[in-house]
Tab-separated table of C-alpha atoms in Angstrom:
chain	number	residue	atom	x	y	z
A	78	MET	CA	-56.048	244.427	135.859
A	79	SER	CA	-58.426	241.639	135.522
A	80	MET	CA	-57.946	238.396	133.788
A	81	ASP	CA	-60.189	239.500	131.010
A	82	ASP	CA	-57.991	242.517	130.292
A	83	GLN	CA	-54.937	240.383	129.733
A	84	GLN	CA	-54.555	239.326	126.188
A	85	PRO	CA	-52.888	236.064	125.399
A	86	GLU	CA	-49.601	236.293	123.646
A	87	PRO	CA	-49.976	235.861	119.915
A	88	VAL	CA	-48.940	232.544	118.477
A	89	HIS	CA	-47.098	232.612	115.209
A	90	VAL	CA	-48.209	230.029	112.766
A	91	SER	CA	-45.916	229.601	109.841
A	92	THR	CA	-46.377	227.824	106.631
A	93	GLU	CA	-43.774	225.456	105.196
A	94	GLU	CA	-42.699	228.100	102.693
A	95	ALA	CA	-42.106	230.671	105.399
A	96	ALA	CA	-40.234	228.114	107.520
A	97	CYS	CA	-38.037	227.193	104.573
A	98	GLU	CA	-37.325	230.852	103.822
A	99	GLN	CA	-36.441	231.501	107.483
A	100	THR	CA	-34.244	228.376	107.647
A	101	GLN	CA	-32.438	229.346	104.444
A	102	GLU	CA	-31.831	232.864	105.770
A	103	GLN	CA	-30.457	231.475	109.063
A	104	THR	CA	-28.323	228.945	107.220
A	105	GLU	CA	-26.916	231.618	104.904
A	106	SER	CA	-26.150	233.979	107.793
A	107	ARG	CA	-24.526	231.143	109.773
A	108	SER	CA	-22.469	229.977	106.790
A	109	GLU	CA	-21.387	233.570	106.110
A	110	GLN	CA	-20.343	233.961	109.754
A	111	SER	CA	-18.487	230.650	109.690
A	112	ARG	CA	-16.747	231.650	106.451
A	113	LYS	CA	-15.641	234.898	108.063
A	114	SER	CA	-14.428	233.127	111.195
A	115	GLU	CA	-12.775	230.385	109.137
A	116	SER	CA	-11.046	232.858	106.892
A	117	ALA	CA	-9.780	234.676	109.971
A	118	GLY	CA	-8.937	231.382	111.709
A	119	ILE	CA	-7.222	229.594	108.827
A	120	PRO	CA	-4.313	232.058	108.552
A	121	ASN	CA	-3.935	231.993	112.335
A	122	SER	CA	-3.903	228.214	112.463
A	123	ILE	CA	-1.483	228.029	109.485
A	124	GLU	CA	0.807	230.541	111.143
A	125	ARG	CA	0.651	228.598	114.415
A	126	LEU	CA	1.445	225.344	112.568
A	127	ARG	CA	4.314	227.013	110.689
A	128	SER	CA	5.640	228.404	113.982
A	129	GLU	CA	5.554	224.970	115.638
A	130	PHE	CA	7.245	223.363	112.628
A	131	ASP	CA	9.944	226.057	112.672
A	132	LYS	CA	10.562	225.359	116.362
A	133	LEU	CA	10.916	221.613	115.717
A	134	LEU	CA	13.198	222.237	112.762
A	135	GLY	CA	15.316	224.591	114.870
A	136	VAL	CA	15.676	221.979	117.580
A	137	ALA	CA	16.655	219.339	114.992
A	138	VAL	CA	19.318	221.626	113.546
A	139	GLU	CA	20.699	222.564	116.978
A	140	GLN	CA	20.729	219.083	118.477
A	141	GLY	CA	21.228	216.866	115.424
A	142	GLU	CA	20.231	213.251	115.868
A	143	ARG	CA	19.420	213.657	119.567
A	144	ALA	CA	16.340	215.671	118.524
A	145	LEU	CA	15.359	213.051	115.961
A	146	ASP	CA	15.687	210.373	118.635
A	147	LYS	CA	13.443	212.324	120.997
A	148	LEU	CA	10.859	212.797	118.256
A	149	GLY	CA	10.932	209.056	117.526
A	150	LEU	CA	12.292	209.577	114.026
A	151	PHE	CA	15.757	208.157	114.566
A	152	GLY	CA	14.841	204.490	114.549
A	153	ASN	CA	14.367	201.584	116.929
A	154	GLU	CA	17.876	200.242	116.964
A	155	ALA	CA	19.834	200.455	120.216
A	156	VAL	CA	22.210	203.339	119.570
A	157	TRP	CA	23.909	205.416	122.230
A	158	MET	CA	25.162	208.949	121.727
A	159	PRO	CA	28.510	210.002	123.139
A	160	ARG	CA	28.816	213.354	124.887
A	161	VAL	CA	30.241	216.200	122.819
A	162	ASP	CA	31.863	219.634	123.219
A	163	VAL	CA	32.010	222.144	120.340
A	164	LEU	CA	34.459	225.019	120.618
A	165	GLU	CA	34.629	227.764	117.981
A	166	LEU	CA	37.937	229.583	117.676
A	167	GLU	CA	38.942	232.432	115.377
A	168	ASP	CA	39.983	230.204	112.468
A	169	LYS	CA	38.739	226.716	113.359
A	170	VAL	CA	36.152	224.617	115.165
A	171	GLU	CA	37.221	221.957	117.667
A	172	VAL	CA	34.830	219.107	118.448
A	173	SER	CA	35.551	216.589	121.241
A	174	PHE	CA	33.645	213.354	121.825
A	175	ASP	CA	33.811	211.107	124.915
A	176	LEU	CA	34.532	207.605	123.598
A	177	PRO	CA	36.217	205.631	126.387
A	178	GLY	CA	37.401	202.184	125.314
A	179	VAL	CA	37.026	202.908	121.588
A	180	THR	CA	39.996	202.699	119.222
A	181	ALA	CA	40.510	204.735	116.056
A	182	GLU	CA	39.710	201.660	113.911
A	183	GLU	CA	36.213	201.429	115.451
A	184	ILE	CA	35.234	205.000	114.510
A	185	ASN	CA	33.838	206.288	111.229
A	186	ILE	CA	33.809	210.086	110.738
A	187	THR	CA	31.897	211.849	107.929
A	188	LEU	CA	31.284	215.473	107.067
A	189	ALA	CA	28.233	216.160	104.883
A	190	GLY	CA	27.767	219.844	104.290
A	191	ASN	CA	28.146	221.325	107.761
A	192	MET	CA	26.976	218.204	109.641
A	193	LEU	CA	29.776	216.221	111.327
A	194	THR	CA	28.793	212.626	112.083
A	195	ILE	CA	30.696	209.967	113.996
A	196	ALA	CA	29.581	206.357	114.143
A	197	GLY	CA	30.983	203.028	115.271
A	198	SER	CA	30.659	200.419	117.977
A	199	ARG	CA	32.051	199.695	121.393
A	200	ARG	CA	32.217	196.168	122.810
A	201	THR	CA	33.253	196.957	126.383
A	202	GLY	CA	29.860	196.716	128.051
A	203	THR	CA	29.060	194.297	130.846
A	204	THR	CA	28.181	190.802	129.692
A	205	THR	CA	26.774	188.182	131.994
A	206	THR	CA	26.948	184.421	131.872
A	207	ALA	CA	24.983	181.740	133.699
A	208	GLY	CA	25.041	182.364	137.437
A	209	GLN	CA	25.900	186.084	137.099
A	210	THR	CA	23.551	188.990	137.666
A	211	ALA	CA	24.387	192.537	136.639
A	212	ARG	CA	23.227	194.788	139.476
A	213	VAL	CA	24.380	198.050	137.845
A	214	SER	CA	25.242	198.484	134.162
A	215	GLU	CA	25.640	202.133	133.168
A	216	ARG	CA	28.451	201.910	130.614
A	217	PRO	CA	26.916	201.952	127.160
A	218	SER	CA	28.077	199.461	124.580
A	219	GLY	CA	27.140	198.496	121.063
A	220	GLN	CA	26.486	200.894	118.192
A	221	PHE	CA	27.005	204.616	118.709
A	222	ARG	CA	26.203	207.536	116.450
A	223	ARG	CA	26.256	211.290	116.909
A	224	SER	CA	25.697	214.116	114.437
A	225	VAL	CA	26.707	217.664	115.294
A	226	PRO	CA	25.918	220.713	113.143
A	227	MET	CA	28.850	223.084	112.721
A	228	PRO	CA	28.208	226.637	113.915
A	229	VAL	CA	29.911	228.062	110.759
A	230	ALA	CA	30.896	226.885	107.303
A	231	VAL	CA	33.980	224.644	107.407
A	232	ASP	CA	36.491	223.533	104.796
A	233	PRO	CA	35.944	219.794	104.110
A	234	ASP	CA	39.534	219.390	102.877
A	235	LYS	CA	41.051	220.627	106.112
A	236	VAL	CA	39.750	218.245	108.797
A	237	THR	CA	41.958	216.312	111.217
A	238	ALA	CA	41.009	213.764	113.885
A	239	SER	CA	42.823	211.961	116.686
A	240	VAL	CA	41.981	209.697	119.634
A	241	GLN	CA	43.774	209.961	122.946
A	242	ASN	CA	42.717	208.737	126.404
A	243	GLY	CA	39.183	207.969	125.262
A	244	ILE	CA	38.570	211.396	123.694
A	245	LEU	CA	38.099	211.816	119.970
A	246	SER	CA	39.216	215.289	118.876
A	247	VAL	CA	38.151	216.587	115.470
A	248	VAL	CA	39.551	219.906	114.249
A	249	LEU	CA	37.827	221.597	111.302
A	250	GLU	CA	39.217	224.754	109.723
A	251	LYS	CA	36.693	227.436	108.933
A	252	SER	CA	35.912	228.144	105.309
A	253	SER	CA	37.813	231.076	103.861
A	254	THR	CA	34.545	233.018	103.691
A	255	GLU	CA	34.097	232.598	107.458
A	256	LYS	CA	37.628	233.531	108.524
A	257	PRO	CA	38.138	237.106	109.600
A	258	ARG	CA	40.288	239.057	107.162
A	259	GLN	CA	42.337	242.161	107.726
A	260	ILE	CA	41.462	244.744	105.067
A	261	PRO	CA	44.381	247.030	104.154
A	262	ILE	CA	43.675	250.711	103.810
A	263	SER	CA	45.375	252.539	101.001
A	264	SER	CA	45.998	256.241	101.272
A	265	ALA	CA	46.830	258.691	98.543
A	266	THR	CA	49.393	261.292	99.560
A	267	GLY	CA	48.397	264.865	99.308
A	268	THR	CA	44.662	264.313	99.491
A	269	GLY	CA	42.639	265.194	102.503
A	270	PHE	CA	39.099	265.156	103.670
């Protein structure tokens, strides 16, 4: 092939009208594609957001105020949370809090719905004066607060609490709807299956 045989590639010259029509067609096809992808993506992103919110809500329900504190929603005041044990028995729920050095008069207990909350203050922490330096101070003092969700419905009229050896014990009877019931079986004589 010689140079003369080669034809130059054609150059497309477009008018403004043709360019506008082509741009509008491209814009419409792009916007249609983005609408399709958005309509497919919006439900996915909403479901993902709903799933994340459900997880956070589940953690808040399971851990009470500890979860709110971790999320930064509890507040900025210096509040410590005592350790807790929750034991579910056949007809009651026993909750034990570690509160060494706290008397019964320093504790406030409330039950709102199925959320048991204790609050109060302890003044037994290490205090320093001039010339003293605290090298280790691990015993919390000041305000304390702890909310614990009950695993089942409880009867608010049947709650008892006692403090002994630094342990607060709260006993909550289960609601009558939660207690297991024995169902009697009646039989008619002379009938069979």
